PDB file of C-alpha atoms in Angstrom:
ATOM      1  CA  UNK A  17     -21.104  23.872  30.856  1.00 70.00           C
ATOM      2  CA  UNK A  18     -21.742  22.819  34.441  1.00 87.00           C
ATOM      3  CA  UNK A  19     -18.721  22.238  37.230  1.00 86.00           C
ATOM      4  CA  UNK A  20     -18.276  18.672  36.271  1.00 90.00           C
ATOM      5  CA  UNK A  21     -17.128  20.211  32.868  1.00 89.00           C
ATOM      6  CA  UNK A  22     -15.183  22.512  34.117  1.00 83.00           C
ATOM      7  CA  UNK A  23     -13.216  20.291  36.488  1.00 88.00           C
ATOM      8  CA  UNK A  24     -12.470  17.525  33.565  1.00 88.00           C
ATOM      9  CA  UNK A  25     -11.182  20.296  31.498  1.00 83.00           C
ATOM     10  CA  UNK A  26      -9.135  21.845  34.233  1.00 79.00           C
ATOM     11  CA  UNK A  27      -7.476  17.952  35.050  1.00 83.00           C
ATOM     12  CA  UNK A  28      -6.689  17.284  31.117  1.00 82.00           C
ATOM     13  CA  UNK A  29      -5.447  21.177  30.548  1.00 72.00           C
ATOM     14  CA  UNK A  30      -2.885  20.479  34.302  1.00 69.00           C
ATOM     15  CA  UNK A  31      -1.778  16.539  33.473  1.00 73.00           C
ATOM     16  CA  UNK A  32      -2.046  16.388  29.396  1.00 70.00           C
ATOM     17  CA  UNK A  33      -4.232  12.781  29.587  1.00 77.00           C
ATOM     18  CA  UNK A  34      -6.162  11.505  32.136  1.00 86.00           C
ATOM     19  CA  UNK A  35      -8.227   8.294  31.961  1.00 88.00           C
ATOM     20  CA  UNK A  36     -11.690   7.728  31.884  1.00 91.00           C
ATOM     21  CA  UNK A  37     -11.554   5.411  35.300  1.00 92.00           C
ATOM     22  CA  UNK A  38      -9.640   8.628  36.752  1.00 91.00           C
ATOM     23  CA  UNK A  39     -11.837  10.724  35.943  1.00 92.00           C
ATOM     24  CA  UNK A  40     -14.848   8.907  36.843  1.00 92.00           C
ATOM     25  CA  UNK A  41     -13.487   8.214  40.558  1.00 92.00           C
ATOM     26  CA  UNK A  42     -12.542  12.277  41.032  1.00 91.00           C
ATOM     27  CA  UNK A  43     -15.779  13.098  39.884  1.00 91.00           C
ATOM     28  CA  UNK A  44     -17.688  11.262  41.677  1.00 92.00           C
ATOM     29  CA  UNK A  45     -20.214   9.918  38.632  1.00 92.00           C
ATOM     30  CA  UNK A  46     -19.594   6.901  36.503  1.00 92.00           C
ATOM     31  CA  UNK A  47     -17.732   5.795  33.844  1.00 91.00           C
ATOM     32  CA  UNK A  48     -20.439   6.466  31.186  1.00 92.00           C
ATOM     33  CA  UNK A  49     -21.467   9.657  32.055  1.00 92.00           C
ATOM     34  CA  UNK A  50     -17.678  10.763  31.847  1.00 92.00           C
ATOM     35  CA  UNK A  51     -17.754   8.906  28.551  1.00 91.00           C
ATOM     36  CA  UNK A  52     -20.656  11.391  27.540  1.00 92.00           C
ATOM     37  CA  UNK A  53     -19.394  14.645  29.156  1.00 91.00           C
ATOM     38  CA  UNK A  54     -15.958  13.734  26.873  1.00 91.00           C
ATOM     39  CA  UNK A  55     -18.027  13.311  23.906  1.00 90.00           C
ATOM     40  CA  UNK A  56     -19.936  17.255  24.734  1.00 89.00           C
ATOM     41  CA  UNK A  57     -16.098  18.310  25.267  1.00 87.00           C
ATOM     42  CA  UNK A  58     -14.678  17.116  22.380  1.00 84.00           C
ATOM     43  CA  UNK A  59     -17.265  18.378  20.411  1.00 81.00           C
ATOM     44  CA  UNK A  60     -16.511  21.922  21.649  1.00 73.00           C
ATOM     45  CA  UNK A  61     -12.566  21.605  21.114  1.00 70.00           C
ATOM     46  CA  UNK A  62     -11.645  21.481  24.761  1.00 75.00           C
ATOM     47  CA  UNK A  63      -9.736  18.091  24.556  1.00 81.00           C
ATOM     48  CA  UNK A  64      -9.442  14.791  22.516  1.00 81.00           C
ATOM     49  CA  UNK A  65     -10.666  11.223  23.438  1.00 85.00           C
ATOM     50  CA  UNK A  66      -8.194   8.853  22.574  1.00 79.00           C
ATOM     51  CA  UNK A  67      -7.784   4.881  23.993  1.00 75.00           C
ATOM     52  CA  UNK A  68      -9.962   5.296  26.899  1.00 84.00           C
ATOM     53  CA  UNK A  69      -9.144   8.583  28.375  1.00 85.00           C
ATOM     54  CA  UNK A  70      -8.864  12.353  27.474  1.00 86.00           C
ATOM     55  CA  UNK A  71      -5.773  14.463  25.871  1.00 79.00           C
ATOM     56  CA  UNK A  72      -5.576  18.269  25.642  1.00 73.00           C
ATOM     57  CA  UNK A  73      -6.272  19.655  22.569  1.00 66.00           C
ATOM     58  CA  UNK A  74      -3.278  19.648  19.661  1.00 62.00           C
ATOM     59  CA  UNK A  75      -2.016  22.870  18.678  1.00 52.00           C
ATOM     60  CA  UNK A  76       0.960  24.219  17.473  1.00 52.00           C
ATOM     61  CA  UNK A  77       1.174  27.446  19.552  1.00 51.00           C
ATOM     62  CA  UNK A  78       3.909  26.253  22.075  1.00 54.00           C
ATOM     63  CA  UNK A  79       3.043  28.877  24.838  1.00 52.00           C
ATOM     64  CA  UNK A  80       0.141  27.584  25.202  1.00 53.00           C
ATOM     65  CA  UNK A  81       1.952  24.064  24.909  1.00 54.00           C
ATOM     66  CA  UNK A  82       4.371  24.559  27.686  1.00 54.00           C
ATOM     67  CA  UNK A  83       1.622  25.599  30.233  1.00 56.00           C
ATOM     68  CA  UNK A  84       0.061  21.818  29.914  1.00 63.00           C
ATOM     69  CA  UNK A  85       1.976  19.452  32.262  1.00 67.00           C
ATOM     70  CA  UNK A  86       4.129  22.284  32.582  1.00 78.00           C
ATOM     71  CA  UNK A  87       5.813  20.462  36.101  1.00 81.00           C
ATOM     72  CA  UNK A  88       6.753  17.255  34.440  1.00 86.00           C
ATOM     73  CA  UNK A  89       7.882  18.963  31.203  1.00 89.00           C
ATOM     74  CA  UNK A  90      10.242  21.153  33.452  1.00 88.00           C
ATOM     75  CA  UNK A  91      11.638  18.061  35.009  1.00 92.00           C
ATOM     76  CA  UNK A  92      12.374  16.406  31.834  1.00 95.00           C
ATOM     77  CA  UNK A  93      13.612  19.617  30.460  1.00 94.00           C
ATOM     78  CA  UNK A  94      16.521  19.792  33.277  1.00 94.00           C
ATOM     79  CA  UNK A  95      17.098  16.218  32.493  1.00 96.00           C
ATOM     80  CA  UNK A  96      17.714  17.093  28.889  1.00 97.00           C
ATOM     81  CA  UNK A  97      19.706  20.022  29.926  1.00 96.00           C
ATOM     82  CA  UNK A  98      22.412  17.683  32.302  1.00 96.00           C
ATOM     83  CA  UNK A  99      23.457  15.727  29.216  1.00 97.00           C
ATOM     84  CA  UNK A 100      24.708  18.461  27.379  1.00 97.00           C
ATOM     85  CA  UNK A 101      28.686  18.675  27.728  1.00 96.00           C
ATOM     86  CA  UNK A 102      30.508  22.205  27.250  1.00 95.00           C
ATOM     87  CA  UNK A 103      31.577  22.836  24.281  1.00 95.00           C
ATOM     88  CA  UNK A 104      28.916  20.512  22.326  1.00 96.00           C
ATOM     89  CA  UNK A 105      27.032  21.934  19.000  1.00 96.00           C
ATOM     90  CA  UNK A 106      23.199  20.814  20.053  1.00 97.00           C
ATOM     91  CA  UNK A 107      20.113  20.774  17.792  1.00 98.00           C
ATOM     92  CA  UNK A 108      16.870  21.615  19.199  1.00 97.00           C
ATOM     93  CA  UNK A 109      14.135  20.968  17.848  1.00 94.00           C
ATOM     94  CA  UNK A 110      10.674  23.160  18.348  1.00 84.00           C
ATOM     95  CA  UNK A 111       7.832  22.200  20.719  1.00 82.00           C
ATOM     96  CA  UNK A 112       7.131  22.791  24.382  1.00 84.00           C
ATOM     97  CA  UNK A 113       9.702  20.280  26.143  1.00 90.00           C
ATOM     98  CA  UNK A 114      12.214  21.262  24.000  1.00 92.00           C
ATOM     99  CA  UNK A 115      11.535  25.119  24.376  1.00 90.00           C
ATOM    100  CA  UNK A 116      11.826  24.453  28.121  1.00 90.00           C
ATOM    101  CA  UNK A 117      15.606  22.858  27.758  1.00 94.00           C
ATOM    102  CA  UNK A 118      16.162  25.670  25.606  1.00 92.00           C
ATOM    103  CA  UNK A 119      15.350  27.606  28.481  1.00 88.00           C
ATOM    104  CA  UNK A 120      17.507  25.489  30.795  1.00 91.00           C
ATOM    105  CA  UNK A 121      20.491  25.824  28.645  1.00 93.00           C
ATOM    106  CA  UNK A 122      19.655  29.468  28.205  1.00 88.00           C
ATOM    107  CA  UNK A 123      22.597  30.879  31.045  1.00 85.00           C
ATOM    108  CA  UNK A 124      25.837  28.230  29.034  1.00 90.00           C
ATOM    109  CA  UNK A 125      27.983  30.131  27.695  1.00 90.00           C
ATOM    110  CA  UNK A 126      30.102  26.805  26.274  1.00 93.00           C
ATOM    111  CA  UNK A 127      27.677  25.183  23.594  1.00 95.00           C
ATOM    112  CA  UNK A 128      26.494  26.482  20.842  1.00 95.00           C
ATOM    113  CA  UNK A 129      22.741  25.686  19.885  1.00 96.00           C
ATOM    114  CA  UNK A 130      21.227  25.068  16.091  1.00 97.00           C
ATOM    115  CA  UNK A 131      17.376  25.528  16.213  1.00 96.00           C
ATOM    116  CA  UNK A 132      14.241  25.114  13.656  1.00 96.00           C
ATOM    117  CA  UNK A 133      12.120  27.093  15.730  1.00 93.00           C
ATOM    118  CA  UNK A 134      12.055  30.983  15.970  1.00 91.00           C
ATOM    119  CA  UNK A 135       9.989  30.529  19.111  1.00 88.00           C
ATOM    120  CA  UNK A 136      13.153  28.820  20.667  1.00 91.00           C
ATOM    121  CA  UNK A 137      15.757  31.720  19.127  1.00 91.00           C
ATOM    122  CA  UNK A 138      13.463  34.574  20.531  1.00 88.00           C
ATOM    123  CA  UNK A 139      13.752  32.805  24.340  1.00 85.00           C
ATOM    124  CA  UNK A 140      17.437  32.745  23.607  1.00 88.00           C
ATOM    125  CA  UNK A 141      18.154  36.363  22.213  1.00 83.00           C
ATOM    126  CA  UNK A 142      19.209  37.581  25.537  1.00 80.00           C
ATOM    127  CA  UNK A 143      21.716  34.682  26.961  1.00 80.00           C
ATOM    128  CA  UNK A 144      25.267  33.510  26.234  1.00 80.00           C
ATOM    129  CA  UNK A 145      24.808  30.792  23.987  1.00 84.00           C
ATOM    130  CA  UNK A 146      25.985  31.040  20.570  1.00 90.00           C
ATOM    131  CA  UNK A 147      22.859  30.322  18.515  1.00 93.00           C
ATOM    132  CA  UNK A 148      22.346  29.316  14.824  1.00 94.00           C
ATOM    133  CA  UNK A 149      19.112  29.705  13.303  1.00 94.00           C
ATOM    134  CA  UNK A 150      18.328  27.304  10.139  1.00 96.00           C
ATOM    135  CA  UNK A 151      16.469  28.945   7.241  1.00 95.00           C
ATOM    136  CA  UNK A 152      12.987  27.743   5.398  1.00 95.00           C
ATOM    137  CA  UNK A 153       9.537  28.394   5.104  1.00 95.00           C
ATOM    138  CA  UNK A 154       7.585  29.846   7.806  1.00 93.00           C
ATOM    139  CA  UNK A 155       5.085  28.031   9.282  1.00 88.00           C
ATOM    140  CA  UNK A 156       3.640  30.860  11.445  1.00 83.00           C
ATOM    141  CA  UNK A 157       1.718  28.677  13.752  1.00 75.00           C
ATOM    142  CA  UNK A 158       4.380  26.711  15.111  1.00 79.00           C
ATOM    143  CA  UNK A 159       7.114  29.332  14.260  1.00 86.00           C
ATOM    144  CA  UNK A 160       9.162  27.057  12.865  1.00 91.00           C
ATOM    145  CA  UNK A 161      10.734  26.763   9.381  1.00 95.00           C
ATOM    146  CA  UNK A 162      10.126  24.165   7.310  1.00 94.00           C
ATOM    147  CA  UNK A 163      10.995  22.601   3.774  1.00 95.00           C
ATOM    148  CA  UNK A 164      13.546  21.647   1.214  1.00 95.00           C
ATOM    149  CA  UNK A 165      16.130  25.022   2.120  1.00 96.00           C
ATOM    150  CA  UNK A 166      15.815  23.793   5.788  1.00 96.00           C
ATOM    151  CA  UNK A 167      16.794  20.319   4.210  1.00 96.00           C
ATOM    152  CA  UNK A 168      19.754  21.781   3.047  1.00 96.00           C
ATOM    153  CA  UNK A 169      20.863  23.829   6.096  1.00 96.00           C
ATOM    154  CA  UNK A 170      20.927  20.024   8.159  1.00 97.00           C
ATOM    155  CA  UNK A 171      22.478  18.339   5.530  1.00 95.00           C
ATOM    156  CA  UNK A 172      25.410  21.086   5.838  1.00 95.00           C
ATOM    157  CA  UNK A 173      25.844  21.260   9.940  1.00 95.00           C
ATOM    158  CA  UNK A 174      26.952  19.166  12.477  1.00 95.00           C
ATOM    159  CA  UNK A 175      25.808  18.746  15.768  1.00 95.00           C
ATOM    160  CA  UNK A 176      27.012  16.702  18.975  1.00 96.00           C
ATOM    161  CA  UNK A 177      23.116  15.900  20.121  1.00 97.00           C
ATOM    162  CA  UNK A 178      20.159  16.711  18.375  1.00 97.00           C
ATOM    163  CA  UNK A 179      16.507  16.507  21.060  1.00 98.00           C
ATOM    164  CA  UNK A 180      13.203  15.969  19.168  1.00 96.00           C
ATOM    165  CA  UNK A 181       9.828  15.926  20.159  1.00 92.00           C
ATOM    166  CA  UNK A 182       7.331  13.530  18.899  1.00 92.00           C
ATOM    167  CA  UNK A 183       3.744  13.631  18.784  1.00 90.00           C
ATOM    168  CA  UNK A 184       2.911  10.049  19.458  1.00 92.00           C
ATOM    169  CA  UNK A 185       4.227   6.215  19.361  1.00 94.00           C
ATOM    170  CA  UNK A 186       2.582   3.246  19.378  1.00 92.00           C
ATOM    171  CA  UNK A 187       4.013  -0.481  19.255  1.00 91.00           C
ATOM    172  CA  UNK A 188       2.823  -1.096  15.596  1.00 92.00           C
ATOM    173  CA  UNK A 189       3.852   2.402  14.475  1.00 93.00           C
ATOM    174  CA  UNK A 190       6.922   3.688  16.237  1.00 94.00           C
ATOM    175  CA  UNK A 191       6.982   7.324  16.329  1.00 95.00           C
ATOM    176  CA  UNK A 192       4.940   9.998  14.738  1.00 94.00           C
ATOM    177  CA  UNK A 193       4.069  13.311  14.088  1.00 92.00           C
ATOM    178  CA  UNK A 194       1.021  15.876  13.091  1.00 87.00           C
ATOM    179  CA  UNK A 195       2.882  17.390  10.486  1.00 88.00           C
ATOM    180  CA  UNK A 196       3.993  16.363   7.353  1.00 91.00           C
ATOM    181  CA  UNK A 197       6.629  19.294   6.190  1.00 92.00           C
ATOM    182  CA  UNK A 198       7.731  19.085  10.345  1.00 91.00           C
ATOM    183  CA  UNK A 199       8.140  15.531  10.006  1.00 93.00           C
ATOM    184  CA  UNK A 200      10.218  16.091   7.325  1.00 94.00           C
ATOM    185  CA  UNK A 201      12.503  17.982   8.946  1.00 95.00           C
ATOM    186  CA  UNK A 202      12.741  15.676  11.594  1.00 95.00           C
ATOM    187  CA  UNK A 203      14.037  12.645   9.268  1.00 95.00           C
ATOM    188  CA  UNK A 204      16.559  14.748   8.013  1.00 95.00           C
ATOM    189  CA  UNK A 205      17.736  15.093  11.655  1.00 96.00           C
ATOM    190  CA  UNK A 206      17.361  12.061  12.091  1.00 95.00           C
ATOM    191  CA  UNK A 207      20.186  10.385   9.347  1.00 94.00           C
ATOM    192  CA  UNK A 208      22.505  12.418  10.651  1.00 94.00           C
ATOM    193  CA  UNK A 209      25.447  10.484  13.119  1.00 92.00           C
ATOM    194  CA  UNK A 210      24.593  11.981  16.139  1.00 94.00           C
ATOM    195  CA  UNK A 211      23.214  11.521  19.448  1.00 96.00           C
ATOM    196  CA  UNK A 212      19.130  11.518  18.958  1.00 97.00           C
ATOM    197  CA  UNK A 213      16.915  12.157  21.539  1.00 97.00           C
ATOM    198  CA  UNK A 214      13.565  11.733  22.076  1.00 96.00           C
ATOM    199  CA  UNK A 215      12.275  14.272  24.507  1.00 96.00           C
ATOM    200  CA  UNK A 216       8.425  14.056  25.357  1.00 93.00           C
ATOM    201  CA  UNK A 217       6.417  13.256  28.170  1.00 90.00           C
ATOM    202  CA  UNK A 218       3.918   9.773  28.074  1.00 91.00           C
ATOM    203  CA  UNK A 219       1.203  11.123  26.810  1.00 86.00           C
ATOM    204  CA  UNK A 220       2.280  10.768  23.915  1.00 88.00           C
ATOM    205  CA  UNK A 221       2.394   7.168  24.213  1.00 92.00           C
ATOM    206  CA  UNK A 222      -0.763   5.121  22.823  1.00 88.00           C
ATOM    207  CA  UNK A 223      -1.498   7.983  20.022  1.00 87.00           C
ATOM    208  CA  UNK A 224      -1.003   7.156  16.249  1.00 88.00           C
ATOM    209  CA  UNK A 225      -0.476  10.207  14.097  1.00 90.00           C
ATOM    210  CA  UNK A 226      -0.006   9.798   9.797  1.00 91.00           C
ATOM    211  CA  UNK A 227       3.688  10.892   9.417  1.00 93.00           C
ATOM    212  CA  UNK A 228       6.158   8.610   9.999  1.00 93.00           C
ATOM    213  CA  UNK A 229       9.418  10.038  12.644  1.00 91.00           C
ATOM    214  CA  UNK A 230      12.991   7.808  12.240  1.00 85.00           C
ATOM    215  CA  UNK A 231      11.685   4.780   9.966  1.00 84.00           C
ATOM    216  CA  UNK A 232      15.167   4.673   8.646  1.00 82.00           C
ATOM    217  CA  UNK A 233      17.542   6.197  11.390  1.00 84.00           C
ATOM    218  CA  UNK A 234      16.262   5.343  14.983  1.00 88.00           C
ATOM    219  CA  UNK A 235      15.972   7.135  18.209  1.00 94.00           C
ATOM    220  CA  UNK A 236      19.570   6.554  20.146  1.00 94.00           C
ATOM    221  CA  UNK A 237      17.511   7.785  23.564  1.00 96.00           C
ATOM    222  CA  UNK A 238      14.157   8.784  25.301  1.00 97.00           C
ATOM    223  CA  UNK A 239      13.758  11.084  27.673  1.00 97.00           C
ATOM    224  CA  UNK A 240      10.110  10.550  29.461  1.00 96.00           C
ATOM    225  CA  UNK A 241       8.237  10.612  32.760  1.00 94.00           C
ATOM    226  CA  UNK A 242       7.554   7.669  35.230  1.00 92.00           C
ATOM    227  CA  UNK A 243       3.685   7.831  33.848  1.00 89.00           C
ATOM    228  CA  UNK A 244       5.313   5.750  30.760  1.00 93.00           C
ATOM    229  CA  UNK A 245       3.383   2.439  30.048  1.00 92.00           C
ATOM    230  CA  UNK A 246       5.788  -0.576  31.019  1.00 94.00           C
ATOM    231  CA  UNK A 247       5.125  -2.394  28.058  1.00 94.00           C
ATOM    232  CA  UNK A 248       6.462   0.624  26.649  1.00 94.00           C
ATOM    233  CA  UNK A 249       9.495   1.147  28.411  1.00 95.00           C
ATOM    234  CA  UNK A 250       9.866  -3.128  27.096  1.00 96.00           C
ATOM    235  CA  UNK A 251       9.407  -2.763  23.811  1.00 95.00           C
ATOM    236  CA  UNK A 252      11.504   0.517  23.531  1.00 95.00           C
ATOM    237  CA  UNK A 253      14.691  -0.779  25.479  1.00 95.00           C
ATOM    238  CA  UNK A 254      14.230  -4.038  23.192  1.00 95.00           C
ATOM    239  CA  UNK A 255      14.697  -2.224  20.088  1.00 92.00           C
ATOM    240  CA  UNK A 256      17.940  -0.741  21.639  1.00 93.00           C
ATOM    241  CA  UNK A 257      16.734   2.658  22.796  1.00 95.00           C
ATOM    242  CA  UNK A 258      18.367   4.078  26.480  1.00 96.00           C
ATOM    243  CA  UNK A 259      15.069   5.012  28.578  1.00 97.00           C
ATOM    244  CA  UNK A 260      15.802   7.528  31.324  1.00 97.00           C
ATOM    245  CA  UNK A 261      12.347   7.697  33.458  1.00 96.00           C
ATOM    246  CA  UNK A 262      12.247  10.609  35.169  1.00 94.00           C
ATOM    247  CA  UNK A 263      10.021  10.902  38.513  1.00 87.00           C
ATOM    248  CA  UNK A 264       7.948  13.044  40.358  1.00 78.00           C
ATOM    249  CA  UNK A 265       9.659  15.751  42.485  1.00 67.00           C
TER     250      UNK A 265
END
């Protein structure tokens, strides 16, 4: 691996995507030798190409998660975290944004917060929030349960807000996720009458995943960075979703 390698890997690890063009111009080489160091990298796991530019590798440990675009995830985190009133029941979903807000809502002592994701409940174990942990199957890789007995658990709660992640959205698509049995989940979530919030940051947006998130019950709101394709932002706030764009410090 030479320092060209190592400086592409270090840029998509830091920012979660970064074009080709970008890439090319920091670099200093062109656009086709970037296009054939990404096809070395991908090859050895160290990120995805996808729609003309490079994406961290997917995984479902959300440590490792949080620590890519951990600046902008913070920001959108303590977004996330002003919206939520005292006294409110909120659902929280698993995944690295949303194990950030947890974190931000970690010190309330006035809400009460309903979580998937033992990952979030272990950041929580030492704070004043009330907490309620749903049960399921264990998916140990994303430490989150999953399944028909999680179903359930939804079906009986309620909840003032409920914040999601999403692993992609595109125009033809809508939103969409990796997993199936997560996805799942999700939908359930997702017909419940609440507040629904879409917390992820953009680069996210342009990637088509299997599993279908909300095709019955949409999105009420996103929560995103300024990085967020216009067209995007368009076609979103056309189908009646509230886009809050949050910018760089």
């Amino acid at each position: 691996m030479n320092l060209r390698h190592q400086t592409i890997i270090q840029l998509v690890s830091e920012r979660g995507s970064v074009s080709v063009s970008e890439l090319a111009q920091i670099t200093g080489v062109s656009e086709v030798t970037v296009r054939q160091d990404l096809n070395v990298l991908e090859k050895g796991g160290f990120l995805r190409r996808v729609h003309g530019s490079a994406v961290a590798p997917e995984s479902d440990d959300v440590g490792s998660r949080m620590r890519t675009r951990y600046a902008i995830k913070k920001r959108l985190a303590e977004h996330a975290a002003s919206l939520v009133n005292a006294g409110e029941v909120v659902f929280i979903e698993g995944g690295s944004t949303n194990a950030l807000l947890a974190r931000e809502l970690s010190a309330r002592q006035d809400i009460t917060i309903v979580t998937v994701s033992h990952y979030i409940a272990t950041l929580l174990r030492d704070t004043g929030a009330d907490v309620i942990i749903l049960g399921g199957l264990y998916q140990k890789s994303s430490e989150s349960v999953v399944g028909p007995l999680t179903r359930l658990c939804i079906q009986n709660l309620n909840f003032h807000k409920a914040f999601i992640g999403v692993d992609g959205w595109d125009r033809e698509t809508g939103f969409t996720g990796r997993n199936m049995l997560r996805c799942d989940v999700i939908n359930a979530v997702m017909l419940k009458n609440t507040h629904k919030v879409a917390l992820t940051d953009s680069s996210k947006f342009g990637q088509i995943h299997p599993y279908p998130l909300a095709p019955e019950a949409p999105f009420s709101h996103l929560i995103t960075d300024s990085e967020l394709p216009d067209a995007c932002r368009e076609t979103l706030e056309a189908q009646g979703l509230l886009v809050d764009i949050i910018g760089p410090e």
